[in-house]
Coordinates of C-alpha atoms in Angstrom, one line a residue:
X1 CA 151.9 12.1 9.1
X2 CA 148.6 12.0 7.2
X3 CA 145.6 11.6 9.4
X4 CA 143.1 11.1 6.5
X5 CA 140.6 8.3 7.4
X6 CA 138.7 8.3 4.2
X7 CA 135.1 9.1 3.4
X8 CA 132.8 8.7 6.4
X9 CA 130.0 6.0 6.3
X10 CA 127.4 8.8 6.5
X11 CA 128.9 10.6 3.4
X12 CA 129.1 7.3 1.5
X13 CA 125.4 6.6 2.3
X14 CA 124.4 10.1 1.1
X15 CA 126.4 9.7 -2.1
X16 CA 124.9 6.3 -2.9
X17 CA 121.4 7.6 -2.2
X18 CA 121.9 10.6 -4.4
X19 CA 123.2 8.4 -7.3
X20 CA 120.4 5.9 -6.9
X21 CA 117.8 8.8 -6.9
X22 CA 119.2 10.0 -10.2
X23 CA 119.1 6.5 -11.8
X24 CA 122.7 5.6 -11.7
X25 CA 123.1 1.9 -12.7
X26 CA 125.5 -0.7 -13.8
X27 CA 129.1 -0.2 -15.0
X28 CA 129.3 1.0 -18.7
X29 CA 132.3 -1.2 -19.3
X30 CA 131.4 -4.6 -17.9
X31 CA 127.7 -4.1 -16.9
X32 CA 128.4 -5.3 -13.3
X33 CA 126.3 -3.5 -10.7
X34 CA 128.7 -3.5 -7.7
X35 CA 130.3 -0.2 -7.0
X36 CA 132.6 1.2 -4.3
X37 CA 132.5 4.8 -3.2
X38 CA 136.3 5.6 -3.3
X39 CA 137.5 9.1 -2.7
X40 CA 136.7 12.8 -3.1
X41 CA 138.6 14.5 -5.8
X42 CA 138.9 18.0 -7.4
X43 CA 139.0 18.0 -11.2
X44 CA 141.0 21.0 -12.4
X45 CA 139.7 22.5 -15.6
X46 CA 140.7 25.5 -17.7
X47 CA 138.5 28.6 -17.9
X48 CA 139.3 29.0 -21.6
X49 CA 140.5 26.9 -24.5
X50 CA 143.8 28.8 -24.6
X51 CA 146.4 26.3 -23.5
X52 CA 148.5 29.0 -22.1
X53 CA 145.7 30.3 -19.9
X54 CA 146.5 30.5 -16.2
X55 CA 142.8 30.8 -15.2
X56 CA 141.6 27.6 -13.8
X57 CA 138.6 26.3 -11.8
X58 CA 137.9 23.0 -10.1
X59 CA 134.9 20.6 -10.0
X60 CA 134.5 18.9 -6.7
X61 CA 133.7 15.3 -7.4
X62 CA 133.5 11.7 -6.0
X63 CA 135.2 8.7 -7.6
X64 CA 133.1 5.5 -7.8
X65 CA 135.0 2.3 -8.7
X66 CA 133.5 -0.8 -10.3
X67 CA 134.3 -3.8 -8.1
X68 CA 134.4 -6.2 -11.1
X69 CA 136.6 -4.4 -13.7
X70 CA 138.0 -1.4 -11.8
X71 CA 136.4 1.3 -14.1
X72 CA 136.4 4.6 -12.3
X73 CA 133.5 6.9 -12.7
X74 CA 133.6 10.5 -11.5
X75 CA 130.5 12.4 -10.4
X76 CA 130.3 16.1 -9.7
X77 CA 129.1 16.7 -6.2
X78 CA 127.1 19.9 -6.7
X79 CA 124.5 18.4 -9.0
X80 CA 124.1 15.6 -6.5
X81 CA 123.4 18.1 -3.7
X82 CA 126.4 16.8 -1.8
X83 CA 128.9 19.8 -2.0
X84 CA 128.1 22.2 0.8
X85 CA 129.2 25.4 -1.0
X86 CA 127.5 27.0 -4.0
X87 CA 130.7 28.6 -5.2
X88 CA 133.8 27.6 -7.2
X89 CA 137.3 29.0 -7.2
X90 CA 138.2 30.8 -10.4
X91 CA 141.6 32.3 -10.3
X92 CA 145.1 32.7 -11.6
X93 CA 147.8 30.3 -10.4
X94 CA 150.1 33.3 -9.9
X95 CA 147.6 35.3 -7.8
X96 CA 144.8 34.8 -5.3
X97 CA 141.6 33.0 -6.3
X98 CA 138.3 34.8 -6.5
X99 CA 135.0 33.2 -5.6
X100 CA 132.4 33.0 -8.3
X101 CA 128.8 32.0 -7.6
X102 CA 127.4 29.1 -9.6
X103 CA 124.0 28.8 -11.1

């Protein structure tokens, strides 16, 4: 059974404040200004353009949903100062991941 209760009210407040401080505004699709902080997500990206590459990394992010049209906007947590670690995993799916420091 999954005990996930969603993003805490404190985290939602921190995310909203970080977005406002950086000038986040209305929805790019419908121009409505009502957003909901939805869920954390990890965007998996390849380390190279080689489609057969097994090296991947992830970008910790937050999904924000427009309450009017449902447009989903994803924001990386590290530039917002939300993600607690200053590292990302860069590894091979067939072996252990290595930690790489980010700038």
